[in-house]
XYZ file of C-alpha atoms in Angstrom:
187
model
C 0.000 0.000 0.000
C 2.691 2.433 0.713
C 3.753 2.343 -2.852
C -0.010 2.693 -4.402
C -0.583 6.148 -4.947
C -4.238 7.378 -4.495
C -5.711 9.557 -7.311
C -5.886 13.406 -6.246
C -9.028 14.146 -4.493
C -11.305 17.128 -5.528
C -10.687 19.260 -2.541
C -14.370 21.073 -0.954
C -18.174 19.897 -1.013
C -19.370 16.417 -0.779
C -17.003 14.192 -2.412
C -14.308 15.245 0.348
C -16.193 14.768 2.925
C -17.292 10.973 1.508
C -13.481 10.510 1.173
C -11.973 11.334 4.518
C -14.862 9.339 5.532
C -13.938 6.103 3.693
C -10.146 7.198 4.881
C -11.023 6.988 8.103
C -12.641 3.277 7.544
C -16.835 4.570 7.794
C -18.640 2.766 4.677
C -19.474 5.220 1.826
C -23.615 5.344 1.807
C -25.257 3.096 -0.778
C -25.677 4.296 -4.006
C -29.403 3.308 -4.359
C -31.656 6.065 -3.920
C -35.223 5.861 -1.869
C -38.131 7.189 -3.501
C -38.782 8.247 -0.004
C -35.681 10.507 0.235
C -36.187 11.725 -3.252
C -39.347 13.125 -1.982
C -38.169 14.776 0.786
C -35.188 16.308 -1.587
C -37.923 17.438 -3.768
C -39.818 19.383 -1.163
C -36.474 20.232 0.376
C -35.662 22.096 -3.219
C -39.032 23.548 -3.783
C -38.980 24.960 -0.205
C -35.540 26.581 -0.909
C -36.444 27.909 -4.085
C -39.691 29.557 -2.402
C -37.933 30.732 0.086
C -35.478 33.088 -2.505
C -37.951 34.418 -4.286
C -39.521 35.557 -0.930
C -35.788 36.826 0.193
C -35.714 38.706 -3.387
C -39.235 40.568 -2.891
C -38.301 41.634 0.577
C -35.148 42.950 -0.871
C -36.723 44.716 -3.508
C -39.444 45.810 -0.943
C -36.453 47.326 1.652
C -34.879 48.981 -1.559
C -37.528 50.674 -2.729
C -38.380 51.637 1.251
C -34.747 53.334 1.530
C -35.883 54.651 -1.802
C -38.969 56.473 -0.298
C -36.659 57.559 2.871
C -34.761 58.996 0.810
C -36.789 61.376 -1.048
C -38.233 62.002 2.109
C -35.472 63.630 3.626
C -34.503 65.203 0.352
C -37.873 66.734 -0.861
C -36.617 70.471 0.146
C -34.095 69.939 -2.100
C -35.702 68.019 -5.419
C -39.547 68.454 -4.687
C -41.275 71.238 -6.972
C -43.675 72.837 -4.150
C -40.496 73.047 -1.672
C -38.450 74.901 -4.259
C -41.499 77.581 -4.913
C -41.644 77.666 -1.430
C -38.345 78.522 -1.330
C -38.583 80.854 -4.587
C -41.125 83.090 -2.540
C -39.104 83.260 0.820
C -36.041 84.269 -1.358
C -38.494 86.855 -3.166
C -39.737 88.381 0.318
C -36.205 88.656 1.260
C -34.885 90.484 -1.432
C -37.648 92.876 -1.443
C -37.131 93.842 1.822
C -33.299 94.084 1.170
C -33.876 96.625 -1.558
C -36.233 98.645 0.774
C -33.192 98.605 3.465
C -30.626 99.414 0.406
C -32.747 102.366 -1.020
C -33.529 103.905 2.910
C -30.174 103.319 3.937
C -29.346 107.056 4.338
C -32.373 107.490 6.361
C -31.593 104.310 8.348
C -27.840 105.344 9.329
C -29.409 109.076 10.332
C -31.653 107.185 12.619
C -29.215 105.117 14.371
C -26.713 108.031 15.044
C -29.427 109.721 17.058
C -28.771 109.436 20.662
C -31.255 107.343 22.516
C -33.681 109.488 24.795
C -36.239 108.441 27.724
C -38.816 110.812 25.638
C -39.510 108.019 23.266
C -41.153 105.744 26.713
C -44.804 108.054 27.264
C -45.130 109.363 31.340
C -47.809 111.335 32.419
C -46.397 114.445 33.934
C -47.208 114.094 37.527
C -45.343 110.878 37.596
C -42.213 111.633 35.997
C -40.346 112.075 38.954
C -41.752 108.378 40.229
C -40.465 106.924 37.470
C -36.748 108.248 37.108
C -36.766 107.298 41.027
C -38.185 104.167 39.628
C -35.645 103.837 36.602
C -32.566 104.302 38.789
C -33.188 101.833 41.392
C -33.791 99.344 38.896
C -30.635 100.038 37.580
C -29.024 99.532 41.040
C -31.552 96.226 41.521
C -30.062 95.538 37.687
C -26.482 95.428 39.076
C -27.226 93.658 42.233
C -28.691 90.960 39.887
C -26.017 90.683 37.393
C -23.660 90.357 40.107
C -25.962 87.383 42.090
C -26.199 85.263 39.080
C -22.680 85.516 38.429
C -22.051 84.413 41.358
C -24.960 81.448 41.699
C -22.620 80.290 38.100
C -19.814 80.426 40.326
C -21.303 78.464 43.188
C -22.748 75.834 40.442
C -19.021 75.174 39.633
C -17.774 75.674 42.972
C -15.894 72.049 43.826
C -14.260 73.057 47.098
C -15.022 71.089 50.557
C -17.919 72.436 52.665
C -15.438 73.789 55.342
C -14.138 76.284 52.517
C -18.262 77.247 52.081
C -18.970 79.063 54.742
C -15.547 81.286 54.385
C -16.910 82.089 51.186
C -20.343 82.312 52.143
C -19.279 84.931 54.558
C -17.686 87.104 52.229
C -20.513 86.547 50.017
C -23.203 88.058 52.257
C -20.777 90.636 53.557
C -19.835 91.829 49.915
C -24.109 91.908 49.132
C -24.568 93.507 52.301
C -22.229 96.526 51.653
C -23.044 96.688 47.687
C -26.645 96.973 49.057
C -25.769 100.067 51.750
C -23.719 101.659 49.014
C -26.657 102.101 46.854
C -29.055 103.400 49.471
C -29.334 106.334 50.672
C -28.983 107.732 54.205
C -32.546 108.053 56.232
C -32.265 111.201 58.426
């Protein structure tokens, strides 16, 4: 035997599989076939067969799905009634951009006028309420741009809670003499 040499095999699929079998001394399967199995191989085929047409019409189905996404998120870019829409936004705009370019004079004149209180309407009996009014809600104003600064500082504030009352301290001290500062004297 050692000096028989076996024909090549066909390397992959069945026939390699029936050789390493008969290699390794398990009988190769009769060559009679059952009209039994035959049957079943039958069935077997037609169930495969079935079974890729289905696979190809849910392809084509999921295609033609991505298809329809697609347009969908495209439409204001392809879609006729988008682009009009589009059309007439773009026509608004430049109308009102030639108004600004032909006014433009009249525009810069108006911005270069200083800002006055006469353009907010007070009776005359209360005009003197409200500039008392107006400046201590610009003091309040202050007061409140410097609190929320400092809540954004707090919100970041990492330190250990033996450092917070140090700081809390000079917190309420610091409000307390901003808030003398801008009061006046009672006599």
């Amino acid at each position: 035997m050692a000096g028989v040499q076996k024909p090549a095999k066909r390397l992959g699929g069945m026939a390699e599989a029936l050789s390493i079998a008969a290699d390794l001394g398990f009988p190769a399967p009769p060559a009679q076939e059952d009209q039994g199995s035959s049957d079943k191989s039958d069935d077997l085929v037609r169930v495969l067969r079935e079974l890729t047409v289905v696979q190809r019409n849910i392809a084509n189905l999921q295609v033609e799905l991505q298809g329809r996404k697609d347009d969908k998120n495209i439409a204001h870019l392809t879609h006729v009634s988008e682009m009009e829409k589009k059309c007439e936004s773009l026509a608004r705009i430049t109308t009102i951009l030639k108004d600004v370019i032909q006014n433009k004079d009249r525009i810069i004149a108006r911005l270069q006028q200083p800002y006055s209180l006469d353009c907010i309407p007070v009776e005359a009996e209360y005009q003197k309420q409200f500039s008392e009014l107006l400046l201590k809600a610009a003091s309040d104003y202050g007061a409140l741009t410097a609190s929320v600064g400092d809540f954004q500082w707090s919100q970041n504030f990492r330190e250990s809670p033996a450092v917070w009352g140090k700081c809390f301290d000079r917190y309420l001290l610091r409000l307390l003499l901003a808030r003398a500062s801008s009061r006046p004297c009672l006599q």
